[in-house]
Coordinates of C-alpha atoms in Angstrom, one line a residue:
M160 CA -49.3 28.1 35.1
N161 CA -48.5 24.9 37.7
D162 CA -52.0 24.0 39.9
P163 CA -49.9 22.6 43.9
A164 CA -52.9 20.8 44.0
R165 CA -52.0 18.6 40.8
P166 CA -48.6 17.4 40.7
F167 CA -48.9 14.9 38.1
D168 CA -49.2 15.2 34.6
R169 CA -51.4 12.3 34.3
A170 CA -51.7 12.7 30.5
L171 CA -48.4 12.1 30.1
L172 CA -48.4 9.0 32.4
R173 CA -51.3 7.4 30.1
R174 CA -48.5 8.2 26.9
R175 CA -45.8 7.1 28.7
R176 CA -47.7 3.5 29.7
D177 CA -48.9 3.1 26.3
R178 CA -45.3 3.6 24.8
Y179 CA -43.4 1.6 27.1
A180 CA -46.4 -1.3 27.2
G181 CA -44.4 -4.0 24.9
L182 CA -41.1 -3.3 27.4
H183 CA -43.2 -3.3 30.6
H184 CA -42.8 -7.4 31.1
R185 CA -39.0 -6.9 31.1
H186 CA -39.1 -4.5 34.0
D187 CA -42.0 -5.9 36.1
F188 CA -39.5 -7.4 38.9
L189 CA -41.3 -4.5 41.5
F190 CA -44.7 -5.5 40.3
A191 CA -44.5 -9.2 40.5
H192 CA -42.7 -8.8 44.3
S193 CA -45.5 -6.8 45.1
A194 CA -48.3 -9.0 43.6
E195 CA -46.5 -12.2 45.6
E196 CA -46.9 -10.3 48.6
I197 CA -49.9 -9.2 48.2
A198 CA -51.9 -12.7 47.6
G199 CA -49.8 -14.0 50.6
R200 CA -51.5 -11.5 53.0
L201 CA -55.0 -12.0 51.1
Q202 CA -54.2 -16.1 51.5
A203 CA -54.5 -15.4 55.3
I204 CA -57.9 -14.1 55.4
L205 CA -60.5 -16.5 56.1
R206 CA -63.7 -15.6 53.9
D207 CA -64.4 -15.2 50.5
F208 CA -64.7 -12.3 47.7
P209 CA -66.9 -13.0 45.2
L210 CA -65.9 -9.8 42.6
A211 CA -62.5 -8.2 42.9
L212 CA -60.9 -5.5 41.0
D213 CA -56.9 -4.8 40.4
L214 CA -56.7 -1.1 40.0
G215 CA -54.2 0.1 38.0
A216 CA -53.3 -2.9 37.1
H217 CA -50.3 -2.8 34.3
Q218 CA -50.4 -5.6 32.7
G219 CA -52.3 -7.5 35.1
L220 CA -49.6 -9.1 37.5
H221 CA -51.7 -8.3 40.6
G222 CA -54.8 -9.6 39.5
R223 CA -53.1 -13.1 38.0
A224 CA -52.6 -13.9 41.7
L225 CA -55.5 -12.9 43.1
A226 CA -57.1 -15.2 40.2
E227 CA -55.1 -18.3 41.9
N228 CA -56.8 -18.2 45.1
P229 CA -59.9 -20.2 45.1
K230 CA -61.6 -17.5 47.9
I231 CA -61.4 -14.8 45.1
G232 CA -63.8 -15.0 42.4
Q233 CA -64.7 -13.0 39.0
V234 CA -61.6 -10.8 38.6
F235 CA -61.3 -7.8 37.0
H236 CA -59.0 -5.0 35.8
G237 CA -58.2 -1.4 35.5
E238 CA -55.9 0.7 34.0
L239 CA -55.3 4.0 32.6
S240 CA -53.0 3.2 29.5
E241 CA -55.4 1.0 26.8
E242 CA -52.3 -0.1 25.5
L243 CA -51.2 -1.9 28.8
A244 CA -55.5 -3.1 29.8
R245 CA -54.8 -4.7 26.1
A246 CA -52.3 -6.8 28.0
C247 CA -54.3 -7.8 30.9
P248 CA -56.3 -10.6 31.5
R249 CA -59.8 -10.4 30.3
P250 CA -62.0 -9.0 31.6
A251 CA -60.5 -5.1 31.1
L252 CA -61.5 -1.8 30.7
V253 CA -59.7 1.4 30.8
C254 CA -59.9 2.8 34.1
D255 CA -58.9 6.0 35.7
E256 CA -57.9 6.0 39.5
E257 CA -59.3 9.1 40.3
R258 CA -62.7 8.9 38.4
L259 CA -64.1 5.2 39.3
P260 CA -66.8 4.1 36.9
F261 CA -68.0 1.6 39.8
A262 CA -71.0 1.7 41.3
D263 CA -71.1 2.3 45.5
G264 CA -71.1 -0.9 47.2
S265 CA -70.5 -3.0 43.9
L266 CA -67.2 -4.6 44.7
D267 CA -66.1 -7.6 47.5
L268 CA -62.1 -6.1 47.1
V269 CA -59.9 -3.8 45.8
V270 CA -56.5 -4.6 45.0
S271 CA -53.9 -2.1 43.6
G272 CA -49.7 -2.5 42.9
L273 CA -47.8 0.2 42.8
S274 CA -49.9 2.8 40.9
L275 CA -51.7 5.2 43.3
Q276 CA -48.6 7.4 44.1
H277 CA -49.2 9.0 40.5
V278 CA -52.7 10.3 41.7
N279 CA -53.0 13.8 42.2
D280 CA -55.8 13.3 44.5
L281 CA -54.7 10.1 46.5
P282 CA -57.4 11.5 49.4
G283 CA -60.4 11.6 47.0
A284 CA -59.2 8.7 45.4
L285 CA -59.3 6.0 48.5
I286 CA -62.8 7.5 49.1
Q287 CA -64.2 6.5 45.7
I288 CA -62.3 3.4 46.7
R289 CA -63.9 3.0 50.3
R290 CA -67.2 3.8 48.4
A291 CA -67.1 1.5 45.9
L292 CA -66.8 -1.1 48.5
K293 CA -69.4 -2.8 50.1
P294 CA -69.4 -2.7 53.6
D295 CA -66.7 -4.9 55.0
G296 CA -65.4 -5.0 51.6
L297 CA -61.6 -5.0 51.7
F298 CA -59.1 -2.9 50.1
M299 CA -55.0 -3.3 49.9
A300 CA -52.6 -1.7 48.1
S301 CA -48.4 -1.3 47.7
L302 CA -47.1 2.5 46.8
L303 CA -43.5 3.6 46.4
G304 CA -42.5 5.5 49.5
T305 CA -40.5 8.4 50.2
R306 CA -36.8 6.8 50.0
T307 CA -37.6 5.3 46.6
L308 CA -35.2 6.6 44.0
E309 CA -32.6 8.6 46.9
E310 CA -29.8 8.0 45.1
L311 CA -30.9 9.1 42.0
R312 CA -32.9 12.3 42.8
E313 CA -29.9 13.3 45.3
A314 CA -26.9 12.7 42.2
F315 CA -29.2 14.9 39.7
I316 CA -29.7 17.6 42.6
Y317 CA -26.0 18.4 42.8
A318 CA -25.6 17.8 39.5
E319 CA -28.0 19.9 37.8
A320 CA -27.1 22.7 40.6
E321 CA -23.4 22.2 39.5
A322 CA -23.8 22.1 35.7
Q323 CA -27.4 24.3 35.0
G324 CA -27.4 26.9 38.0
G325 CA -30.3 24.9 39.8
A326 CA -32.4 21.9 40.2
S327 CA -35.3 20.8 38.8
P328 CA -37.5 17.7 40.4
R329 CA -36.9 14.6 38.8
V330 CA -38.2 12.3 41.5
A331 CA -41.6 11.9 43.2
P332 CA -42.3 13.6 46.3
F333 CA -43.7 9.6 47.2
P334 CA -46.1 9.2 50.4
D335 CA -44.1 8.0 53.9
I336 CA -45.9 5.2 55.5
R337 CA -47.2 7.7 58.8
E338 CA -49.3 9.5 55.5
A339 CA -50.5 6.3 53.7
G340 CA -52.2 5.8 57.6
A341 CA -53.6 8.7 57.8
L342 CA -54.8 9.1 54.1
L343 CA -56.6 5.6 55.4
Q344 CA -58.4 7.1 58.6
R345 CA -59.2 10.2 56.6
A346 CA -60.8 8.1 54.0
G347 CA -63.2 6.2 56.3
F348 CA -61.2 3.1 56.4
A349 CA -61.9 0.8 59.1
L350 CA -59.3 -1.1 61.0
P351 CA -56.2 0.3 59.1
V352 CA -52.9 -0.9 59.0
T353 CA -49.6 0.3 57.1
D354 CA -46.4 -1.6 56.9
T355 CA -43.0 -1.0 54.8
E356 CA -40.4 -3.3 53.5
T357 CA -37.3 -1.3 51.3
L358 CA -35.3 -3.3 48.6
T359 CA -31.8 -2.6 47.4
V360 CA -31.1 -3.1 43.8
S361 CA -27.8 -3.1 41.8
Y362 CA -27.2 -1.7 38.2
E363 CA -24.2 -1.2 35.9
S364 CA -24.7 2.1 35.4
L365 CA -27.1 5.0 35.5
S366 CA -28.5 4.8 32.0
D367 CA -29.4 1.0 33.4
L368 CA -31.5 2.1 36.1
M369 CA -33.3 4.9 33.8
N370 CA -33.6 2.4 31.4
E371 CA -35.2 0.5 34.5
I372 CA -37.4 3.5 35.3
R373 CA -39.0 4.1 31.4
G374 CA -39.7 0.7 30.9
M375 CA -41.8 0.9 34.2
G376 CA -43.6 3.6 32.9
A377 CA -43.1 5.5 35.8
A378 CA -40.4 8.1 34.4
N379 CA -40.7 11.4 35.6
V380 CA -44.5 13.3 35.0
L381 CA -44.2 16.0 37.4
N382 CA -45.8 19.3 35.7
E383 CA -43.4 21.4 37.4
R384 CA -39.9 18.9 35.8
R385 CA -38.3 21.1 33.2
R386 CA -39.2 20.8 29.7
T387 CA -36.1 21.1 28.0
P388 CA -33.7 18.1 27.0
L389 CA -31.3 16.8 29.7
L390 CA -27.8 18.3 28.9
R391 CA -25.3 15.8 28.3
R392 CA -23.1 17.2 30.6
T393 CA -25.3 17.0 33.4
L394 CA -26.1 13.3 32.7
R395 CA -22.3 12.8 33.2
R396 CA -21.9 15.1 36.2
A397 CA -24.8 13.2 37.8
E398 CA -23.1 9.6 36.7
E399 CA -20.3 10.7 38.3
I400 CA -21.8 12.1 41.7
Y401 CA -23.8 8.7 41.6
R402 CA -20.7 6.8 41.7
E403 CA -19.0 9.1 44.2
R404 CA -21.5 8.2 46.6
F405 CA -23.6 5.0 45.9
S406 CA -21.1 2.7 44.3
L407 CA -20.7 -0.7 45.6
P408 CA -17.7 -2.8 45.9
D409 CA -18.8 -4.7 42.4
G410 CA -18.7 -1.4 40.6
R411 CA -21.9 -1.5 40.4
I412 CA -24.4 1.2 41.7
K413 CA -27.3 0.5 44.2
A414 CA -31.3 2.1 43.6
T415 CA -33.3 1.8 46.1
F416 CA -36.8 1.2 46.5
E417 CA -39.4 1.3 49.6
I418 CA -42.7 -0.3 49.0
V419 CA -45.6 0.9 51.4
Y420 CA -48.3 -1.5 51.8
L421 CA -51.9 -0.4 53.5
S422 CA -55.0 -1.8 54.2
G423 CA -58.1 -1.1 55.3
W424 CA -61.9 -2.3 55.3
A425 CA -65.0 -0.8 53.9
P426 CA -67.4 -0.2 57.6
A427 CA -69.8 -2.5 58.9
P428 CA -71.6 -2.9 62.0
T429 CA -70.5 -6.5 62.4
Q430 CA -67.0 -4.7 63.0
Q431 CA -64.6 -4.5 65.8
K432 CA -64.6 -1.4 67.1
P433 CA -61.8 0.3 69.7
L434 CA -63.1 1.1 72.9
R435 CA -64.3 4.3 74.3
P436 CA -61.4 5.8 75.5
G437 CA -62.7 5.3 79.7
S438 CA -64.3 2.8 79.8
A439 CA -62.2 -0.2 81.1
K440 CA -63.7 -1.5 84.0
Q441 CA -60.4 -3.2 85.5
R442 CA -57.0 -0.9 85.8
L443 CA -54.2 -2.1 84.1
S444 CA -51.8 -2.5 87.2
D445 CA -54.3 -4.7 88.9
A446 CA -54.5 -7.4 85.3
L447 CA -50.8 -7.2 85.4
N448 CA -50.6 -7.6 89.5
T449 CA -48.0 -4.8 89.8
E450 CA -47.9 -1.7 91.5
E451 CA -49.5 1.5 90.2
R452 CA -47.2 5.1 90.5
G453 CA -47.8 8.4 89.2
A454 CA -46.7 9.8 85.6
G455 CA -42.8 10.3 85.7
E456 CA -42.2 8.3 89.0
K457 CA -39.9 5.3 88.9
A458 CA -39.3 2.6 90.9
G459 CA -36.8 2.9 94.4
F460 CA -36.6 6.6 93.6
P461 CA -38.6 10.3 94.3
T462 CA -40.8 12.0 91.9
P463 CA -38.9 15.7 91.8
D464 CA -41.1 17.5 93.6
D465 CA -41.3 15.2 96.9
G466 CA -39.1 17.5 99.5
S467 CA -36.6 14.9 99.2
P468 CA -32.8 16.6 98.8
D469 CA -32.5 15.7 95.2
S470 CA -34.9 18.0 94.5
E471 CA -35.0 21.4 93.5
G472 CA -36.5 25.0 94.2

């Protein structure tokens, strides 16, 4: 029986990452992009982070980028796959994002690049990260967003419905930006920030795209996946649908990758706090030197209930 609260087969995810660890460097463009983006954001933060963790490190691209920042001291790499952990710079450890082995208040910075979207209990993982941070410690991460591989999802839904009489889930239900922001607040982070970007990548064929996904160690690990091998006729039909709907002018096919970036701080007494509602000592209209009007009232027009000829009732 599948547990709806645990959509991902984490043991299979570990085996997939172990299997493709030697090929990961050929398919790491998304990780490299995320690492560069997060490193750039950290450059703008004017403070030191003596002890940092690259969580879900894969081959350590994010951690390597952190190590180039003079404001960041010791960098640890934590990775679910033992084979990928061996490829990370030292110190590195095998580390499950769902069961962090770090003491409360022990880290100054936690970075995670394109890994947490495969965690079953993401709110629980974020709470563990927040607890592992020192007061005023920073968490910064990237996750694959809801639009990721939307073309592949659509092609297989229609192909399997035609060829096999029903579709099985093949692309994970990634979080969107609103969900990510709500999860940060739910986990107790202060000053949460989220934003997103969308990358469009082209491939010669559907097979090339699927090989890329396997090389990332990110093939289907949903517990509700179909356990029988993919039929050739289904794959052929999926390729046809993909080309019919998502071909580029040069004959290649496109694939969408959405990356959601999020950051938050472990609460600390020294942090800025939002003002209590109703605590303002000056009206906004006075500050802006404008006339204050009631809700729904527009400049030069009466409100609907003022008895004017245009009002009803």
